[in-house]
Amino acid sequence: MQNTTWVAGFRTGVINPNEQIKLAESREFTDETVRHVVHMAGGGTAVRVRLTNRYGAAPLRVGAARLAQRKTGSAIGTDREITFDGAADVVIDAGADLVSDPVDLAVVAGEDLLLSLYIPESTGLATFSHQPGEIAYIVTGDHTADVELSDAQEVPFRFFITGIDVLATEPPPVAVAFGDSWFEGFGTAQSANRRSVDALNARLTQGWVVNNGISGNRLTAEQIGESGSSRFDSDALRVPGVTDILVNFGINDLILGAMGGQPSATTEELIAGFTDLAERAHAAGLRIHAATIGPYAGCVYPGMPLLETQPTRHAVNEWLRTTDTFDSIFDVDRAVSDPQRPDYIRPEFDSGDGMHLNDAGAAAMAATVDLTALFR
C-alpha cells in the first residue's frame, strides 16, 4: 500500500482589491467565465482546488468549475468537473476560503493547467493576485466546458484562487517561497515561467517550491496585501506538506510606504519581523531560509526614499549574514548588486525599472539558495 498525502502543488498570493496603495485594479464579474493558467510546481495522482472570497464584500456564487490540462492558449485537453461537497454550484461566504472535492486528474510538475470558473451573479471587486506573471481569459456566459474560448478578453491577473493541492505518493519535501515581487516574478517575462521560484525548481532534484510571493508586500506593515507577519500562518505555516520556508522581504518595507504617506521601517523593526517569522517557523517544526535585501537605488518610480534607506538595508543585511536565527541565508544582494555601484542592480540583471530583476537576474537569485540546506 503506497503512502499518499495531500501537499501543495501550486500557490498564488491574493490581496484585497480595496486597499489604499494599489499597483493594479481588480474588477467585478457578472455572468462570466474566467479561465486561469496555472503552472504546477508539483504533481500527483489527483488534485483539489482552493477557491477564495477572502476579501469579498458579499457571498460569491460559483455556478460551475472545471479543471483541464492545457493544450495551448485557452484550449483544453483532458477535462474534469470540480465539485464541492458533491455540488457543482456553490456559494462561498464573504471572508471565506473553500477546498474542492478530490478531482481525478493526474498532473506532473511543470505542467500547465486551465482552471475555469463560471460566476453567474455580481461579485463586487474580486479578491485577486495582482502581478502573477500569467494571464486569464474572460468571456460572457458559462463556457467552462468549451474546448477553447473565442474572442476572450485577456487580463494579467488571477481571481478567486489561492492554490491547488496534489495527492502525492511518499510525501515529497515542499518549500513555500514567501515574500514580495522578487518571488512573484514582476519584471520577468510574462507567461514564460522564468521567475526566481521557477528557476529554483529547475535546480531541484527532489521536492518543489510553491510561490506565495505578493508584489509590493511588506513584512512589517499592511498594504500591499496583509503584512508578511499577518499572513505567515495562512500562506506559509499552514500550507499542506510544507517542510521549508524561503523568505524574501525588505525593499517594500523601506520604500513603498511613501506611496501612502507612511514612514520607512527601521533596522530594529525589520530585524524583529524577521526574527518573529523564524521563531514561528521553528516552533512549527519547519526550516526557514532568508534572503538578504537586494539593491534598488536605481528605482525609476518617483517619490521613493532610495538613498536615505540604504544604511538600514546594509545594517539588516549584515545582521542576516551573521545571525544564526535562520537555517540558512541566501545572499541575493551580493549576487545581483553592481560591483561598481553596490546599491544598484547589475545592468544585465535589471528589468528596466531599477527595482526588479529580469529573467537573468531571477536565475541569479535562484542560484544563491544552498540546496544542501534546503530539504536537508
CSV table of C-alpha atoms in Angstrom, one decimal:
chain,number,residue,atom,x,y,z
A,1,MET,CA,0.0,0.0,0.0
A,2,GLN,CA,1.5,3.3,-1.1
A,3,ASN,CA,1.7,6.2,1.4
A,4,THR,CA,-0.2,9.2,-0.1
A,5,THR,CA,-0.9,12.6,1.3
A,6,TRP,CA,-2.2,16.0,0.1
A,7,VAL,CA,0.5,18.6,-0.4
A,8,ALA,CA,0.6,22.0,-2.1
A,9,GLY,CA,1.3,21.7,-5.8
A,10,PHE,CA,0.6,25.4,-6.7
A,11,ARG,CA,0.0,28.6,-4.7
A,12,THR,CA,-0.7,32.2,-5.6
A,13,GLY,CA,-0.9,35.1,-3.1
A,14,VAL,CA,-4.0,37.2,-3.1
A,15,ILE,CA,-4.8,40.7,-2.0
A,16,ASN,CA,-7.8,43.0,-1.0
A,17,PRO,CA,-9.0,44.9,-4.1
A,18,ASN,CA,-9.9,47.9,-1.9
A,19,GLU,CA,-6.5,48.8,-0.5
A,20,GLN,CA,-5.3,52.3,-0.4
A,21,ILE,CA,-2.0,51.5,-2.1
A,22,LYS,CA,-2.6,49.9,-5.5
A,23,LEU,CA,-0.4,48.6,-8.2
A,24,ALA,CA,-3.3,47.2,-10.2
A,25,GLU,CA,-7.1,47.4,-10.3
A,26,SER,CA,-9.3,44.4,-9.7
A,27,ARG,CA,-12.7,44.0,-11.4
A,28,GLU,CA,-16.2,42.7,-10.9
A,29,PHE,CA,-17.8,39.7,-12.5
A,30,THR,CA,-21.4,39.0,-13.6
A,31,ASP,CA,-22.4,36.1,-15.9
A,32,GLU,CA,-18.8,35.5,-16.9
A,33,THR,CA,-16.4,32.7,-17.2
A,34,VAL,CA,-12.8,33.2,-16.2
A,35,ARG,CA,-10.2,30.7,-17.3
A,36,HIS,CA,-6.9,30.8,-15.5
A,37,VAL,CA,-3.5,29.4,-16.5
A,38,VAL,CA,-2.0,27.5,-13.6
A,39,HIS,CA,1.7,26.4,-13.7
A,40,MET,CA,2.1,23.4,-11.4
A,41,ALA,CA,5.3,23.3,-9.2
A,42,GLY,CA,4.5,19.7,-8.2
A,43,GLY,CA,2.5,16.7,-9.4
A,44,GLY,CA,0.3,13.9,-8.1
A,45,THR,CA,-2.3,11.4,-8.9
A,46,ALA,CA,-5.3,13.7,-8.1
A,47,VAL,CA,-5.8,17.3,-7.2
A,48,ARG,CA,-8.1,19.5,-5.1
A,49,VAL,CA,-8.7,23.2,-5.9
A,50,ARG,CA,-8.7,26.1,-3.3
A,51,LEU,CA,-11.0,29.0,-4.1
A,52,THR,CA,-11.4,32.2,-2.1
A,53,ASN,CA,-13.7,35.0,-1.3
A,54,ARG,CA,-11.4,36.2,1.4
A,55,TYR,CA,-11.8,39.9,0.7
A,56,GLY,CA,-15.2,39.9,-0.9
A,57,ALA,CA,-17.9,42.1,0.5
A,58,ALA,CA,-20.7,39.6,-0.3
A,59,PRO,CA,-21.2,35.9,-0.8
A,60,LEU,CA,-19.6,34.6,-4.0
A,61,ARG,CA,-21.5,32.1,-6.2
A,62,VAL,CA,-19.5,29.8,-8.4
A,63,GLY,CA,-22.0,28.3,-10.9
A,64,ALA,CA,-19.6,25.8,-12.4
A,65,ALA,CA,-15.9,25.0,-12.2
A,66,ARG,CA,-13.7,22.8,-14.3
A,67,LEU,CA,-10.0,21.9,-14.4
A,68,ALA,CA,-8.2,20.7,-17.5
A,69,GLN,CA,-4.8,20.0,-18.9
A,70,ARG,CA,-3.7,22.9,-21.2
A,71,LYS,CA,-3.0,22.4,-24.9
A,72,THR,CA,-2.2,26.0,-26.0
A,73,GLY,CA,-3.6,29.3,-25.2
A,74,SER,CA,-7.1,28.9,-23.8
A,75,ALA,CA,-7.6,25.4,-25.4
A,76,ILE,CA,-8.1,22.5,-23.0
A,77,GLY,CA,-7.2,18.8,-23.2
A,78,THR,CA,-8.3,16.3,-20.6
A,79,ASP,CA,-11.1,18.0,-18.6
A,80,ARG,CA,-12.7,17.3,-15.2
A,81,GLU,CA,-15.7,18.9,-13.4
A,82,ILE,CA,-14.9,20.3,-9.9
A,83,THR,CA,-17.4,19.8,-7.1
A,84,PHE,CA,-17.7,21.0,-3.5
A,85,ASP,CA,-19.2,18.5,-1.1
A,86,GLY,CA,-20.8,16.9,-4.1
A,87,ALA,CA,-22.3,20.1,-5.6
A,88,ALA,CA,-21.2,21.7,-8.8
A,89,ASP,CA,-22.8,25.1,-7.9
A,90,VAL,CA,-21.5,26.5,-4.6
A,91,VAL,CA,-21.6,29.8,-2.6
A,92,ILE,CA,-18.5,31.0,-0.7
A,93,ASP,CA,-19.3,33.3,2.2
A,94,ALA,CA,-17.6,36.7,2.3
A,95,GLY,CA,-14.3,36.3,4.0
A,96,ALA,CA,-14.1,32.6,3.5
A,97,ASP,CA,-12.0,30.1,1.6
A,98,LEU,CA,-13.2,26.8,0.2
A,99,VAL,CA,-11.5,23.5,-0.8
A,100,SER,CA,-12.9,21.3,-3.5
A,101,ASP,CA,-13.6,17.6,-3.5
A,102,PRO,CA,-10.7,15.5,-4.9
A,103,VAL,CA,-10.5,15.7,-8.7
A,104,ASP,CA,-9.5,12.6,-10.6
A,105,LEU,CA,-6.8,14.3,-12.7
A,106,ALA,CA,-3.2,13.2,-12.6
A,107,VAL,CA,-0.7,16.1,-13.1
A,108,VAL,CA,3.1,16.4,-13.3
A,109,ALA,CA,5.5,19.1,-12.1
A,110,GLY,CA,6.0,21.8,-14.7
A,111,GLU,CA,2.6,21.2,-16.4
A,112,ASP,CA,0.1,24.0,-17.2
A,113,LEU,CA,-3.5,23.5,-16.2
A,114,LEU,CA,-6.5,25.6,-17.1
A,115,LEU,CA,-9.0,26.4,-14.3
A,116,SER,CA,-12.4,27.6,-15.5
A,117,LEU,CA,-14.9,29.3,-13.1
A,118,TYR,CA,-18.4,30.5,-14.1
A,119,ILE,CA,-19.5,33.4,-12.0
A,120,PRO,CA,-23.3,33.9,-12.6
A,121,GLU,CA,-24.0,36.8,-10.1
A,122,SER,CA,-22.5,40.2,-9.5
A,123,THR,CA,-19.4,39.8,-7.2
A,124,GLY,CA,-18.2,43.3,-6.4
A,125,LEU,CA,-14.5,43.8,-6.7
A,126,ALA,CA,-12.8,40.4,-6.7
A,127,THR,CA,-10.2,39.0,-4.4
A,128,PHE,CA,-7.2,38.6,-6.8
A,129,SER,CA,-3.5,38.1,-7.5
A,130,HIS,CA,-2.4,41.3,-9.0
A,131,GLN,CA,1.0,40.6,-10.5
A,132,PRO,CA,1.2,36.8,-11.2
A,133,GLY,CA,3.1,37.0,-14.4
A,134,GLU,CA,0.3,35.0,-16.2
A,135,ILE,CA,-2.9,35.7,-18.0
A,136,ALA,CA,-6.5,34.8,-17.5
A,137,TYR,CA,-9.2,34.6,-20.3
A,138,ILE,CA,-12.6,36.1,-19.7
A,139,VAL,CA,-15.9,35.6,-21.7
A,140,THR,CA,-19.5,36.3,-21.1
A,141,GLY,CA,-21.7,33.3,-20.1
A,142,ASP,CA,-21.0,29.8,-18.9
A,143,HIS,CA,-18.2,28.5,-21.2
A,144,THR,CA,-16.4,26.4,-18.6
A,145,ALA,CA,-16.7,23.3,-20.7
A,146,ASP,CA,-15.8,24.9,-24.0
A,147,VAL,CA,-12.6,23.4,-25.6
A,148,GLU,CA,-11.4,27.0,-26.4
A,149,LEU,CA,-12.6,30.4,-25.5
A,150,SER,CA,-13.3,32.5,-28.6
A,151,ASP,CA,-12.8,36.3,-28.5
A,152,ALA,CA,-11.8,36.2,-24.9
A,153,GLN,CA,-10.5,39.2,-23.0
A,154,GLU,CA,-7.0,38.5,-21.7
A,155,VAL,CA,-6.0,40.1,-18.4
A,156,PRO,CA,-2.8,39.7,-16.4
A,157,PHE,CA,-4.4,38.6,-13.1
A,158,ARG,CA,-5.9,35.7,-11.2
A,159,PHE,CA,-9.2,35.8,-9.4
A,160,PHE,CA,-10.8,33.7,-6.6
A,161,ILE,CA,-8.0,31.1,-6.4
A,162,THR,CA,-5.3,30.6,-3.8
A,163,GLY,CA,-3.9,27.2,-4.8
A,164,ILE,CA,-4.1,23.6,-6.0
A,165,ASP,CA,-3.1,20.6,-3.8
A,166,VAL,CA,-1.9,17.3,-5.3
A,167,LEU,CA,-2.1,13.8,-3.9
A,168,ALA,CA,1.5,12.7,-3.7
A,169,THR,CA,3.0,9.3,-3.0
A,170,GLU,CA,5.8,9.1,-0.5
A,171,PRO,CA,5.3,12.7,0.6
A,172,PRO,CA,7.9,15.0,-1.0
A,173,PRO,CA,9.6,17.9,0.7
A,174,VAL,CA,7.8,21.2,-0.2
A,175,ALA,CA,9.0,24.7,0.3
A,176,VAL,CA,7.0,27.9,0.3
A,177,ALA,CA,8.5,31.0,-1.3
A,178,PHE,CA,7.1,33.7,1.0
A,179,GLY,CA,7.7,37.3,0.2
A,180,ASP,CA,7.4,40.0,-2.4
A,181,SER,CA,7.8,40.7,-6.1
A,182,TRP,CA,11.2,39.1,-6.3
A,183,PHE,CA,9.4,35.8,-5.7
A,184,GLU,CA,6.2,36.5,-7.5
A,185,GLY,CA,8.1,37.5,-10.6
A,186,PHE,CA,7.4,41.1,-11.5
A,187,GLY,CA,10.0,42.1,-14.1
A,188,THR,CA,10.4,38.6,-15.6
A,189,ALA,CA,8.9,37.6,-19.0
A,190,GLN,CA,5.1,37.4,-19.0
A,191,SER,CA,3.7,33.8,-19.3
A,192,ALA,CA,7.2,32.3,-19.6
A,193,ASN,CA,7.7,30.9,-16.1
A,194,ARG,CA,11.1,32.5,-15.5
A,195,ARG,CA,10.5,33.8,-12.0
A,196,SER,CA,13.2,33.1,-9.4
A,197,VAL,CA,11.0,30.4,-8.0
A,198,ASP,CA,10.7,28.7,-11.4
A,199,ALA,CA,14.5,28.8,-11.8
A,200,LEU,CA,14.9,27.3,-8.3
A,201,ASN,CA,12.5,24.5,-9.1
A,202,ALA,CA,14.6,23.7,-12.2
A,203,ARG,CA,17.7,23.2,-9.9
A,204,LEU,CA,16.0,20.8,-7.5
A,205,THR,CA,16.5,17.0,-7.6
A,206,GLN,CA,13.8,16.4,-5.0
A,207,GLY,CA,10.6,18.2,-3.9
A,208,TRP,CA,9.5,21.6,-5.2
A,209,VAL,CA,8.8,25.2,-4.2
A,210,VAL,CA,5.4,26.8,-4.4
A,211,ASN,CA,5.1,30.6,-4.8
A,212,ASN,CA,3.3,32.7,-2.3
A,213,GLY,CA,5.0,36.0,-3.2
A,214,ILE,CA,3.0,39.1,-3.5
A,215,SER,CA,4.4,42.1,-5.4
A,216,GLY,CA,4.6,45.1,-3.1
A,217,ASN,CA,4.2,43.0,0.1
A,218,ARG,CA,5.8,44.2,3.3
A,219,LEU,CA,6.9,42.3,6.3
A,220,THR,CA,6.1,44.9,8.9
A,221,ALA,CA,3.1,46.8,7.5
A,222,GLU,CA,-0.3,46.1,5.8
A,223,GLN,CA,-0.8,47.0,2.1
A,224,ILE,CA,0.0,45.8,-0.4
A,225,GLY,CA,-1.6,42.5,0.9
A,226,GLU,CA,-1.7,41.6,4.5
A,227,SER,CA,1.7,42.1,6.1
A,228,GLY,CA,4.1,39.2,6.0
A,229,SER,CA,3.7,38.8,9.7
A,230,SER,CA,-0.1,38.7,9.4
A,231,ARG,CA,-0.3,36.2,6.6
A,232,PHE,CA,2.5,33.9,7.7
A,233,ASP,CA,0.2,31.4,9.3
A,234,SER,CA,-2.2,31.1,6.3
A,235,ASP,CA,0.3,31.5,3.5
A,236,ALA,CA,3.3,29.6,4.9
A,237,LEU,CA,2.9,27.6,8.1
A,238,ARG,CA,-0.5,26.0,7.2
A,239,VAL,CA,0.4,25.1,3.6
A,240,PRO,CA,-0.1,21.4,3.3
A,241,GLY,CA,3.1,19.4,3.3
A,242,VAL,CA,5.4,22.3,3.9
A,243,THR,CA,8.8,21.4,5.2
A,244,ASP,CA,10.8,24.6,4.4
A,245,ILE,CA,10.0,28.3,4.0
A,246,LEU,CA,12.0,30.8,1.9
A,247,VAL,CA,11.7,34.4,3.0
A,248,ASN,CA,12.4,37.5,0.9
A,249,PHE,CA,11.3,40.9,2.3
A,250,GLY,CA,12.6,44.3,2.9
A,251,ILE,CA,12.6,46.5,-0.2
A,252,ASN,CA,9.0,47.5,0.1
A,253,ASP,CA,9.3,48.0,3.9
A,254,LEU,CA,12.0,50.5,3.2
A,255,ILE,CA,10.5,52.5,0.3
A,256,LEU,CA,6.8,51.6,-0.6
A,257,GLY,CA,5.3,53.3,2.5
A,258,ALA,CA,6.0,56.6,0.9
A,259,MET,CA,3.1,56.0,-1.6
A,260,GLY,CA,0.8,56.1,1.4
A,261,GLY,CA,2.5,58.7,3.5
A,262,GLN,CA,4.0,56.1,5.8
A,263,PRO,CA,7.5,56.0,7.3
A,264,SER,CA,10.1,53.5,6.3
A,265,ALA,CA,10.7,50.5,8.5
A,266,THR,CA,13.7,50.8,10.9
A,267,THR,CA,16.5,48.4,11.3
A,268,GLU,CA,15.1,47.3,14.6
A,269,GLU,CA,11.6,46.7,13.1
A,270,LEU,CA,12.9,44.6,10.3
A,271,ILE,CA,15.1,42.5,12.5
A,272,ALA,CA,12.2,42.0,14.9
A,273,GLY,CA,10.0,41.0,12.0
A,274,PHE,CA,12.5,38.5,10.5
A,275,THR,CA,13.1,37.1,14.0
A,276,ASP,CA,9.4,36.6,14.6
A,277,LEU,CA,9.0,34.6,11.4
A,278,ALA,CA,12.0,32.4,12.2
A,279,GLU,CA,10.7,31.7,15.7
A,280,ARG,CA,7.2,30.8,14.5
A,281,ALA,CA,8.6,28.5,11.8
A,282,HIS,CA,10.9,26.7,14.2
A,283,ALA,CA,8.0,26.3,16.7
A,284,ALA,CA,6.1,24.6,14.0
A,285,GLY,CA,9.0,22.2,13.3
A,286,LEU,CA,9.9,23.8,9.9
A,287,ARG,CA,13.1,25.0,8.4
A,288,ILE,CA,13.3,28.7,7.3
A,289,HIS,CA,15.8,30.3,5.0
A,290,ALA,CA,16.1,34.1,4.4
A,291,ALA,CA,17.3,36.3,1.6
A,292,THR,CA,19.4,39.4,2.1
A,293,ILE,CA,17.7,42.6,0.8
A,294,GLY,CA,18.5,43.3,-2.8
A,295,PRO,CA,19.6,46.7,-4.2
A,296,TYR,CA,17.1,49.3,-5.5
A,297,ALA,CA,18.8,52.7,-5.7
A,298,GLY,CA,18.2,52.9,-9.4
A,299,CYS,CA,14.4,52.7,-9.0
A,300,VAL,CA,12.7,54.9,-11.6
A,301,TYR,CA,9.4,55.3,-9.7
A,302,PRO,CA,9.1,58.8,-8.3
A,303,GLY,CA,8.8,59.7,-4.6
A,304,MET,CA,10.7,56.8,-3.2
A,305,PRO,CA,13.3,57.2,-0.4
A,306,LEU,CA,16.0,55.4,-2.3
A,307,LEU,CA,19.4,56.7,-0.9
A,308,GLU,CA,18.4,57.6,2.6
A,309,THR,CA,17.2,54.0,3.3
A,310,GLN,CA,20.4,52.3,2.2
A,311,PRO,CA,22.1,52.4,5.6
A,312,THR,CA,19.1,50.4,7.0
A,313,ARG,CA,19.3,47.9,4.2
A,314,HIS,CA,23.1,47.4,4.8
A,315,ALA,CA,22.5,47.0,8.6
A,316,VAL,CA,19.8,44.4,8.2
A,317,ASN,CA,21.9,42.5,5.6
A,318,GLU,CA,24.9,42.5,7.9
A,319,TRP,CA,22.7,41.1,10.6
A,320,LEU,CA,21.2,38.4,8.3
A,321,ARG,CA,24.7,37.3,7.2
A,322,THR,CA,25.9,36.9,10.8
A,323,THR,CA,22.8,35.7,12.7
A,324,ASP,CA,22.1,32.1,13.5
A,325,THR,CA,18.3,32.9,13.6
A,326,PHE,CA,17.7,31.1,10.3
A,327,ASP,CA,18.6,27.6,9.0
A,328,SER,CA,20.4,29.3,6.1
A,329,ILE,CA,20.8,32.6,4.3
A,330,PHE,CA,20.8,33.1,0.6
A,331,ASP,CA,22.8,36.3,-0.3
A,332,VAL,CA,20.7,37.8,-3.1
A,333,ASP,CA,22.2,41.2,-2.5
A,334,ARG,CA,25.8,40.2,-3.4
A,335,ALA,CA,24.6,38.1,-6.3
A,336,VAL,CA,22.7,40.8,-8.2
A,337,SER,CA,24.4,44.1,-7.0
A,338,ASP,CA,26.6,46.0,-9.4
A,339,PRO,CA,30.1,45.7,-8.1
A,340,GLN,CA,30.9,49.3,-9.1
A,341,ARG,CA,27.6,50.6,-7.5
A,342,PRO,CA,26.5,48.2,-4.9
A,343,ASP,CA,23.2,49.9,-4.1
A,344,TYR,CA,22.2,49.3,-7.8
A,345,ILE,CA,21.2,46.2,-9.6
A,346,ARG,CA,23.7,44.9,-12.2
A,347,PRO,CA,22.7,46.2,-15.6
A,348,GLU,CA,22.5,42.7,-17.0
A,349,PHE,CA,20.0,41.7,-14.2
A,350,ASP,CA,17.9,44.9,-14.2
A,351,SER,CA,14.3,44.5,-15.6
A,352,GLY,CA,14.5,48.2,-16.7
A,353,ASP,CA,13.0,49.9,-13.6
A,354,GLY,CA,16.0,49.7,-11.3
A,355,MET,CA,14.0,47.8,-8.7
A,356,HIS,CA,13.1,44.4,-10.1
A,357,LEU,CA,15.0,41.5,-11.7
A,358,ASN,CA,14.8,40.3,-15.3
A,359,ASP,CA,14.9,36.7,-16.3
A,360,ALA,CA,18.7,36.5,-15.9
A,361,GLY,CA,18.5,38.3,-12.5
A,362,ALA,CA,15.8,35.9,-11.3
A,363,ALA,CA,18.0,32.9,-12.3
A,364,ALA,CA,21.0,34.5,-10.4
A,365,MET,CA,18.7,34.9,-7.3
A,366,ALA,CA,17.7,31.3,-7.5
A,367,ALA,CA,21.3,30.2,-7.8
A,368,THR,CA,22.1,31.7,-4.3
A,369,VAL,CA,19.9,29.1,-2.5
A,370,ASP,CA,22.0,26.4,-0.9
A,371,LEU,CA,20.4,23.1,-1.9
A,372,THR,CA,22.3,21.3,0.8
A,373,ALA,CA,20.4,23.4,3.4
A,374,LEU,CA,17.0,23.2,1.7
A,375,PHE,CA,15.2,20.0,2.4
A,376,ARG,CA,18.1,18.6,4.4
